[in-house]
Amino acid sequence: MRKAIVLLILIMTFLSGLASAYAITDKDIDFYKLFENHGSIMLLIDPQTGEIRHANKAASDYYGYSVEQLKSMKISDINILSENEVINEMQAAVAEQREHFIFRHRLASGEIRTVEVYSCPHAADDKKILFSTVYDITEKVRLAEKNKILFISLLVILMGVIVIIGFFTLLLFRNKKRLVESNDLLKETNRLLHEKQYSLEEQNTVIKGLNSQLEDDNERIQQQKEILQAIIDSFGAGIIMVDTEGNISFINEAWRDLFSYLDISDGLNRKFYISNMGYDTKTFFQKMMTGIENGNETVDKLIELTKDKESRFCADLEQTKPVRRFLNLYSNPCISYKNHNFGRVFVFRDVSHQKEVEKLKMDLINTVSHELKTPMSSVLGFSELLLTRKLSEERSMEYIRTINTEARRLTNLINDFLDMQRMESGRQIFNKKLNSVDDIIKDAIRLFDGEDNKYRIIYKKEMDSSPLIFCDRDKILQVMANILSNAVKYSPEGGEIHIDLTGDRGRIMVTVKDQGLGIPENAMDKLFNRFYRIDSDDRRNIGGTGLGLAISKEIIRAHGGQIGVDSVYGKGSSFYFILPCSEGSMAGETEDDSYSRGKDESGS
């Protein structure tokens, strides 16, 4: 169907100069309008020259050029690749070697956006032309880059620890070597003085040389201290040094950033003593532990550690104000290789992201284990009965149907996980064609023909004709099935489920309203998050993975639409989604404006 649309649009482009020779049909105009008014960005490109042969209104709105301006441009004018590189990519598409590309396009405003392009070739007037559909994936790429930067940051922190350990080892080795060399030099000097009876002038010369060497050594040591200071300041964790008397003598820049809400003067940068701020170490720790769960107990432990020369300590802290986050604290005594005690080091790290990742992992494990257990138990139990007992044909068929149902449930569960993974990684492929919304809704209703007859599904189409939408039929059917399944599951008392189809200004809206449990207000903004399920007594025994609405959101977003919900707790919910369509493209008149399945008004 995509190739047919491209061919018809190409013909309509050439018809503008040949109107006297060819008659334009209403059907051609309908498809032309579909191209012009479609919500997705569409371009027709000559693969030989790179000239943009045609563009729709969505392309004009996105790139910031008028349609006429776009038709006078080459694709290399908006693609940041060179013209030869762009033509090479188009030739690959023409040869059908590739149909999916990732480019960076320049808008009229000068902004560079990352786009995903699907291209397919078609022949027109003995020439090949590319039909390209463009999707903006800038935010998805930025999210991937943020995750990459986070990974690199963690790697840099690890490397920093290794470098510091290596640097300390090297520094200690060099200092020891220099002390030995200086001692040997002094011994040799003393020997020469006694052997040769140096004159006073000669002795002064030797002493000056020694002083010069000592000055060089001091300068080198000072430089090494500055390097060490720079390394510690750039370390990703906040560090506090407490001396043997319990005074805080040092903090690094990372600590200042981590606890930026504390008023720490820059004048206390290197020689940092709490007494200069007008309060003692305990008061400082109390201010630092603001909003920490069990903060007073933690402060007492920190004060106890300042007097402890041996123990190591590690703790996870949860902070609720002035910022909500999770911190990891560990502390070691600071003892040199010669067993000199210099006090204690406290290291703070923000581990909020790691906690979030761990929570998502546990949610996944809990969901999978819970959702797999029930169907697997049913499959194993009923299959064992079939294998070990002689059952009637009717009972055997009943067990086989149960096994089939549970196997389908397992398959759907696995498909949900795979769909979510593909969508989040950007590898989901959509087979988009023109489809009737009315037909998709009716097919979704038929999926629930076997449900308990205490439910009645009522479908009403508030328009004379059925609009066509450019979509992946199976994916939109999956969205409808997910929403209807929730309406049935979360309406334990049964009742009516209303489906309304409305349309206006090139958009259609499908609304599914139930009379079920409803949604608490504090759960509305998290409802479309993956693995999220409302935790309440009236829902605890209702199965589900928490992925259905998250997948539906990704599918609707990929089709250029919107999805949302309105609900009053205890009075039911109303889910809706909006998709772009062509105002002039209709599937034909329908005989009825409503469709229903389930019990009648009396409930029979």
XYZ file of C-alpha atoms in Angstrom:
604
model
C 0.000 0.000 0.000
C 2.915 2.379 0.774
C 4.298 1.882 -2.753
C 0.882 2.560 -4.274
C 0.596 5.828 -2.323
C 4.056 6.941 -3.452
C 3.220 6.159 -7.097
C -0.090 8.041 -6.946
C 1.526 11.069 -5.297
C 4.281 11.122 -7.917
C 1.675 11.011 -10.690
C -0.220 13.893 -9.055
C 3.008 15.943 -8.978
C 3.524 15.577 -12.707
C -0.196 16.150 -13.410
C 0.207 19.773 -12.339
C 1.873 20.462 -15.745
C -0.278 18.081 -17.781
C -3.800 18.903 -16.562
C -5.032 19.389 -20.122
C -4.013 15.872 -21.150
C -5.191 13.844 -18.174
C -8.324 13.924 -16.028
C -7.829 13.757 -12.232
C -10.181 11.417 -10.411
C -11.714 11.916 -6.944
C -9.841 8.881 -5.675
C -6.502 10.386 -6.768
C -7.395 13.587 -4.940
C -8.236 11.582 -1.794
C -4.820 9.907 -1.756
C -3.114 13.201 -2.594
C -4.872 14.798 0.374
C -3.775 11.875 2.553
C -0.155 12.648 1.665
C -0.629 16.401 2.085
C -2.455 16.219 5.434
C -0.815 13.195 7.025
C 0.570 13.808 10.502
C 3.875 12.079 9.686
C 6.715 13.872 7.842
C 6.781 12.640 4.209
C 9.147 13.502 1.326
C 9.479 12.416 -2.333
C 13.170 12.526 -3.375
C 14.975 12.042 -6.697
C 17.776 9.569 -5.758
C 19.965 10.655 -8.706
C 20.079 14.383 -7.937
C 18.862 14.489 -4.338
C 16.146 16.999 -5.302
C 13.060 17.064 -3.096
C 10.227 16.429 -5.549
C 7.435 16.889 -3.059
C 6.807 17.390 0.686
C 3.685 17.383 2.836
C 2.483 19.964 5.369
C 3.926 17.991 8.310
C 7.369 18.272 6.676
C 6.881 22.020 6.185
C 5.880 22.491 9.845
C 8.791 20.383 11.084
C 11.623 21.838 8.980
C 10.343 25.435 9.099
C 10.291 25.865 5.303
C 7.230 26.251 3.101
C 6.327 23.329 0.847
C 7.447 25.359 -2.194
C 10.790 26.121 -0.533
C 11.303 22.432 0.242
C 10.501 21.513 -3.393
C 13.245 23.889 -4.540
C 15.830 22.296 -2.214
C 17.962 19.182 -2.236
C 17.933 16.689 0.599
C 21.609 17.582 1.209
C 20.422 21.121 2.137
C 18.836 19.694 5.305
C 20.985 16.581 5.829
C 24.311 17.428 7.498
C 26.072 14.718 5.463
C 27.834 15.809 2.265
C 25.873 15.666 -0.981
C 27.859 12.628 -2.203
C 27.282 10.785 1.071
C 23.541 11.509 0.915
C 23.316 10.302 -2.722
C 25.224 7.106 -1.816
C 22.720 6.396 0.965
C 19.790 7.034 -1.430
C 21.320 4.684 -4.006
C 21.426 1.976 -1.344
C 17.721 2.587 -0.710
C 16.950 2.511 -4.464
C 18.791 -0.798 -4.789
C 16.602 -2.011 -1.866
C 19.714 -2.823 0.137
C 18.414 -0.707 3.031
C 15.152 0.962 3.950
C 15.958 2.279 7.441
C 18.404 5.144 8.136
C 19.470 7.348 11.037
C 20.397 10.914 9.937
C 20.883 14.357 11.468
C 18.747 17.039 9.790
C 19.092 20.813 9.989
C 15.883 22.845 10.517
C 15.321 26.332 9.092
C 16.096 27.706 12.570
C 19.554 26.118 12.399
C 18.711 23.508 15.053
C 20.134 20.040 14.378
C 17.710 17.156 15.080
C 18.302 13.393 14.939
C 15.742 11.623 12.735
C 14.803 8.069 11.803
C 14.023 7.676 8.063
C 12.198 4.845 6.303
C 12.668 4.946 2.484
C 11.399 2.737 -0.323
C 11.942 3.124 -4.114
C 9.266 3.224 -6.796
C 9.359 3.583 -10.588
C 7.607 6.542 -12.192
C 8.031 7.644 -15.841
C 10.942 5.181 -16.214
C 12.660 6.833 -13.263
C 13.083 5.718 -9.696
C 11.915 7.966 -6.878
C 12.267 7.548 -3.110
C 9.284 7.830 -0.753
C 10.680 8.743 2.671
C 8.884 8.935 6.030
C 10.765 10.885 8.739
C 10.439 10.491 12.541
C 12.157 12.727 15.102
C 14.095 10.575 17.616
C 16.232 13.359 19.115
C 14.943 12.856 22.671
C 15.384 9.070 22.457
C 18.998 9.539 21.287
C 19.626 12.079 24.066
C 18.331 9.591 26.654
C 20.647 6.911 25.256
C 23.556 9.401 25.403
C 22.720 10.240 29.035
C 22.783 6.539 29.918
C 26.109 6.220 28.063
C 27.537 9.248 29.914
C 26.381 7.761 33.249
C 28.157 4.492 32.433
C 31.323 6.359 31.426
C 31.136 8.449 34.628
C 30.982 5.317 36.776
C 33.918 3.897 34.796
C 35.880 7.134 35.299
C 35.225 6.970 39.056
C 36.560 3.417 39.157
C 39.602 4.425 37.121
C 40.101 7.395 39.448
C 40.250 5.075 42.461
C 42.822 2.911 40.672
C 44.873 5.983 39.688
C 44.839 7.357 43.255
C 45.987 4.030 44.697
C 48.728 3.807 42.074
C 49.742 7.419 42.633
C 50.009 6.958 46.413
C 52.093 3.825 45.899
C 54.412 5.611 43.454
C 54.651 8.678 45.711
C 55.582 6.587 48.743
C 58.142 4.630 46.719
C 59.771 7.812 45.337
C 59.880 9.554 48.731
C 61.444 6.499 50.332
C 64.016 6.314 47.544
C 64.845 10.037 47.863
C 65.244 9.775 51.639
C 67.659 6.882 51.189
C 69.579 8.828 48.535
C 69.718 11.949 50.758
C 70.915 9.894 53.701
C 73.614 8.253 51.555
C 74.656 11.678 50.270
C 74.957 13.051 53.800
C 77.036 10.056 54.855
C 79.297 10.458 51.850
C 79.664 14.191 52.510
C 80.583 13.556 56.115
C 83.150 10.976 55.047
C 84.740 13.377 52.558
C 84.842 16.177 55.128
C 86.717 14.004 57.537
C 89.030 12.499 54.947
C 90.063 15.649 53.074
C 89.673 18.292 55.797
C 87.635 20.622 53.622
C 88.201 24.297 54.185
C 85.383 26.443 55.564
C 84.696 27.860 52.094
C 84.497 24.397 50.587
C 82.171 23.240 53.368
C 79.907 26.241 52.731
C 79.792 25.355 49.051
C 78.742 21.793 49.867
C 76.077 23.032 52.288
C 74.682 25.416 49.670
C 74.494 22.536 47.218
C 72.637 20.443 49.751
C 70.241 23.320 50.490
C 69.604 23.751 46.789
C 68.812 20.065 46.450
C 66.494 20.225 49.455
C 64.687 23.229 47.938
C 64.250 21.300 44.688
C 62.921 18.336 46.626
C 60.494 20.567 48.551
C 59.272 22.165 45.328
C 58.783 18.730 43.775
C 56.879 17.520 46.855
C 54.680 20.634 46.762
C 53.923 19.990 43.101
C 52.995 16.393 43.916
C 50.663 17.654 46.653
C 48.933 19.954 44.159
C 48.522 17.077 41.706
C 47.097 14.891 44.470
C 44.746 17.712 45.491
C 43.521 18.083 41.895
C 42.886 14.334 41.649
C 40.931 14.277 44.917
C 38.901 17.346 43.905
C 37.961 15.717 40.598
C 36.961 12.465 42.294
C 33.270 11.646 41.840
C 32.601 11.065 45.556
C 32.446 13.593 48.389
C 35.384 13.230 50.811
C 35.762 14.568 54.382
C 39.008 14.252 56.374
C 38.853 14.299 60.186
C 42.115 14.661 62.124
C 43.084 12.700 65.237
C 41.494 15.337 67.482
C 38.108 15.035 65.771
C 38.340 18.266 63.768
C 37.289 18.287 60.110
C 40.446 19.397 58.325
C 39.603 18.837 54.660
C 36.711 18.506 52.192
C 36.946 18.097 48.405
C 34.990 19.873 45.663
C 32.773 16.847 45.005
C 31.548 17.039 48.612
C 30.713 20.724 48.148
C 28.647 19.843 45.076
C 26.933 16.933 46.852
C 25.961 19.058 49.871
C 25.598 22.384 48.075
C 22.647 23.339 50.313
C 25.109 23.851 53.215
C 26.661 27.315 53.463
C 30.377 26.459 53.178
C 32.630 29.457 52.547
C 35.154 29.194 49.706
C 37.657 30.766 52.052
C 37.790 27.450 53.916
C 38.847 25.611 50.768
C 42.077 23.870 51.765
C 42.475 24.453 55.521
C 38.942 23.680 56.607
C 38.329 23.828 60.328
C 34.793 23.723 61.735
C 35.846 26.010 64.587
C 36.246 28.797 62.007
C 32.505 28.496 61.253
C 31.441 28.949 64.854
C 30.297 25.397 65.662
C 31.812 22.002 66.449
C 32.106 18.774 64.462
C 28.882 17.262 65.835
C 26.856 20.342 64.878
C 28.348 20.205 61.397
C 27.428 16.516 61.037
C 23.885 17.306 62.212
C 23.498 19.961 59.516
C 24.923 17.570 56.922
C 22.469 14.801 57.960
C 19.406 17.041 57.464
C 16.497 14.950 56.178
C 18.374 11.642 56.643
C 16.307 8.764 58.028
C 17.569 7.965 61.566
C 19.786 11.046 61.215
C 20.538 11.439 64.947
C 21.714 7.829 65.237
C 23.907 8.316 62.169
C 25.461 11.479 63.646
C 26.240 9.649 66.903
C 27.916 6.883 64.894
C 30.008 9.390 62.923
C 31.186 11.092 66.121
C 32.045 7.676 67.584
C 34.081 6.833 64.471
C 36.184 10.014 64.757
C 37.690 8.481 67.911
C 38.016 4.978 66.439
C 41.453 4.145 64.968
C 40.634 0.684 63.604
C 37.025 0.077 62.505
C 35.728 0.311 58.973
C 32.140 1.476 58.471
C 29.637 1.396 55.601
C 25.974 2.473 55.489
C 23.207 3.294 53.016
C 21.336 6.517 53.809
C 17.967 7.750 52.548
C 17.496 11.530 52.434
C 14.053 13.125 52.047
C 14.938 16.829 52.265
C 16.070 19.302 51.026
C 16.521 16.798 48.160
C 15.206 13.253 47.877
C 18.017 10.790 47.174
C 19.975 7.765 48.379
C 23.545 8.104 49.666
C 26.232 5.525 50.346
C 28.652 6.292 53.190
C 31.841 4.438 53.991
C 34.659 5.353 56.341
C 38.193 4.063 56.938
C 40.959 5.077 59.349
C 43.714 7.044 57.577
C 46.919 5.186 58.518
C 50.223 5.419 56.636
C 52.405 2.499 55.602
C 54.590 3.319 58.627
C 51.519 2.913 60.844
C 51.133 6.649 61.488
C 47.529 7.595 62.225
C 46.335 10.799 60.505
C 42.667 10.525 61.467
C 39.712 9.193 59.471
C 38.228 9.585 55.981
C 34.465 9.715 55.262
C 33.337 9.158 51.657
C 29.799 9.978 50.418
C 28.358 8.831 47.058
C 24.958 9.575 45.516
C 23.588 6.121 44.552
C 20.030 7.202 43.659
C 20.355 6.005 40.079
C 21.703 2.608 41.140
C 18.773 2.253 43.564
C 16.323 3.057 40.770
C 17.950 0.465 38.491
C 17.839 -2.121 41.287
C 14.149 -1.366 41.887
C 13.332 -1.812 38.195
C 15.253 -5.093 38.197
C 13.388 -6.355 41.267
C 10.047 -5.253 39.764
C 10.877 -7.241 36.647
C 11.885 -10.334 38.645
C 8.789 -10.135 40.872
C 6.462 -9.581 37.926
C 7.925 -12.397 35.848
C 7.994 -14.884 38.739
C 4.423 -14.036 39.784
C 2.911 -13.988 36.300
C 4.718 -17.144 35.114
C 3.902 -19.185 38.207
C 0.116 -19.425 37.768
C -0.055 -20.409 34.066
C 2.923 -22.763 34.398
C 1.274 -24.488 37.366
C -1.935 -24.902 35.359
C -0.113 -26.267 32.300
C 1.922 -28.738 34.386
C -1.022 -29.786 36.550
C -3.540 -30.423 33.768
C -0.952 -32.041 31.469
C 0.018 -34.399 34.312
C -3.650 -35.343 34.773
C -3.946 -36.062 31.046
C -0.829 -38.254 31.161
C -1.577 -40.192 34.356
C -5.371 -40.596 34.406
C -7.955 -42.048 32.096
C -10.441 -39.225 31.589
C -13.617 -38.835 29.596
C -13.329 -37.114 26.230
C -15.294 -34.132 27.538
C -13.051 -33.743 30.596
C -9.908 -34.215 28.469
C -11.028 -31.478 26.059
C -11.733 -29.189 29.017
C -8.189 -29.720 30.341
C -6.681 -29.239 26.877
C -8.574 -25.947 26.474
C -7.270 -24.830 29.870
C -3.696 -25.724 28.871
C -4.157 -23.843 25.590
C -5.507 -20.769 27.398
C -2.633 -20.713 29.891
C -0.071 -21.290 27.118
C -1.505 -18.293 25.249
C -1.279 -16.285 28.458
C 2.407 -17.227 28.741
C 2.963 -16.306 25.099
C 1.275 -12.912 25.589
C 3.394 -12.278 28.685
C 6.620 -13.034 26.809
C 5.466 -10.934 23.837
C 4.797 -8.004 26.194
C 8.362 -8.152 27.522
C 9.793 -8.436 23.998
C 7.632 -5.553 22.707
C 8.705 -3.311 25.588
C 12.380 -4.139 25.027
C 12.190 -3.517 21.272
C 10.345 -0.211 21.691
C 12.738 1.130 24.324
C 15.745 0.193 22.172
C 14.173 1.744 19.039
C 14.197 -1.557 17.116
C 10.422 -2.037 16.853
C 9.309 -2.200 13.196
C 5.807 -0.955 12.333
C 4.055 -2.234 9.185
C 1.961 0.861 8.470
C -0.846 0.807 5.895
C -4.237 2.456 5.439
C -6.745 0.778 7.774
C -10.332 1.365 8.866
C -10.575 2.395 12.527
C -14.120 1.041 12.642
C -12.971 -2.442 11.557
C -10.139 -2.485 14.109
C -12.515 -1.599 16.969
C -15.016 -4.305 15.962
C -12.230 -6.903 15.723
C -11.082 -5.930 19.227
C -14.624 -6.380 20.560
C -14.808 -9.861 19.004
C -11.737 -10.880 21.019
C -13.932 -10.679 24.132
C -16.871 -12.740 22.809
C -16.016 -15.535 25.253
C -16.009 -13.308 28.351
C -18.594 -13.558 31.149
C -21.944 -12.235 29.930
C -22.171 -9.936 32.950
C -20.229 -7.467 30.796
C -21.869 -5.539 27.984
C -19.665 -3.787 25.435
C -21.456 -0.953 23.615
C -19.781 0.628 20.593
C -20.981 3.948 19.169
C -19.523 5.691 16.109
C -20.422 9.379 16.097
C -19.736 9.961 12.379
C -21.377 8.952 9.110
C -18.271 7.400 7.559
C -15.325 5.385 8.841
C -12.002 7.261 8.559
C -8.825 5.576 7.384
C -5.630 5.895 9.399
C -2.071 5.127 8.311
C -1.068 2.596 10.959
C 0.176 -0.862 11.862
C -3.167 -2.631 12.193
C -1.960 -5.334 14.608
C -0.381 -2.775 16.960
C -3.480 -0.536 17.134
C -5.566 -3.693 17.688
C -3.150 -4.555 20.527
C -3.782 -1.128 22.113
C -7.571 -1.635 21.884
C -7.254 -5.148 23.358
C -5.089 -3.879 26.249
C -7.552 -1.124 27.164
C -10.612 -3.403 26.843
C -8.874 -6.117 28.885
C -8.250 -3.615 31.704
C -11.858 -2.422 31.533
C -13.045 -6.021 31.994
C -10.475 -6.984 34.676
C -11.009 -3.892 36.797
C -14.827 -4.067 36.631
C -15.342 -7.102 38.909
C -19.061 -6.372 39.260
C -19.548 -6.294 35.483
C -21.638 -3.585 33.852
C -21.447 -1.644 30.626
C -18.248 -0.794 28.769
C -18.765 2.055 26.287
C -16.554 2.559 23.225
C -16.966 5.863 21.351
C -15.345 6.801 18.022
C -15.288 10.513 17.185
C -13.361 12.584 14.677
C -12.562 16.219 13.947
C -9.971 18.207 11.935
C -7.931 15.314 10.636
C -7.894 13.398 13.924
C -9.876 10.518 15.394
C -10.417 9.790 19.091
C -11.334 6.399 20.556
C -12.686 6.398 24.133
C -13.244 3.306 26.325
C -15.285 3.990 29.471
C -16.024 1.396 32.183
C -17.978 1.321 35.455
C -15.221 -0.368 37.445
C -12.930 0.382 40.374
C -11.512 3.657 39.082
C -7.996 5.002 39.653
C -6.703 6.888 42.744
C -5.578 10.438 41.992
C -2.034 9.811 43.267
C -1.575 7.002 40.710
C -2.648 8.918 37.593
C 0.806 10.259 36.658
C 2.462 6.823 37.077
C -0.186 4.722 35.339
C 1.675 4.475 32.008
C 5.057 3.614 33.601
C 6.341 0.109 32.933
C 5.716 -2.478 35.671
C 3.540 -0.015 37.601
C 0.482 -1.553 39.245
C -1.793 0.082 41.811
C -1.231 -1.594 45.171
C -4.587 -1.824 46.938
C -6.710 -4.548 48.525
C -9.353 -4.471 45.776
C -6.716 -5.079 43.058
C -4.277 -7.463 44.734
C -5.883 -10.615 43.299
C -6.181 -9.214 39.760
C -3.363 -10.484 37.530
C -1.224 -8.392 35.226
C 2.356 -7.422 34.379
C 2.059 -3.643 34.518
C 3.259 -3.475 30.898
C 0.021 -3.207 28.901
C -0.468 0.546 29.243
C 3.276 1.257 28.900
C 3.324 -0.665 25.596
C 0.130 1.070 24.444
C 1.698 4.467 25.154
C 4.780 3.606 23.042
C 2.627 2.315 20.152
C 0.419 5.430 20.075
C 3.465 7.705 20.338
C 5.102 5.902 17.398
C 1.968 6.675 15.352
C 2.129 10.397 16.145
C -0.782 10.246 18.601
C -1.675 10.785 22.255
C -3.058 8.517 24.989
C -4.546 9.443 28.354
C -7.077 8.656 31.077
C -9.776 10.375 33.129
C -11.043 8.656 36.267
C -12.910 9.097 39.533
C -11.866 6.571 42.165
C -14.667 4.075 42.758
C -16.715 5.269 39.764
C -14.866 3.880 36.761
C -12.273 5.050 34.253
C -12.244 6.530 30.753
C -9.188 5.729 28.602
C -8.738 7.459 25.256
C -6.247 7.735 22.414
C -6.007 10.199 19.522
C -4.492 9.454 16.102
C -4.064 11.530 12.923
C -6.163 10.601 9.874
C -7.104 12.001 6.472
C -10.288 14.084 6.510
C -11.124 13.139 2.916
C -10.229 9.444 3.106
C -13.210 7.322 4.128
C -13.896 3.585 4.030
C -17.542 4.041 3.054
C -20.911 4.452 4.699
C -21.921 2.172 7.562
C -25.380 0.718 8.027
C -25.515 1.243 11.803
C -23.954 3.878 14.018
C -23.635 1.527 17.011
C -22.474 -1.976 17.802
C -22.803 -3.968 21.015
C -21.849 -7.300 22.586
C -22.802 -8.857 25.892
C -25.865 -8.854 28.114
C -28.996 -6.852 27.371
C -30.410 -4.074 29.508
C -31.971 -6.575 31.925
C -28.624 -8.311 32.458
C -29.738 -11.665 31.052
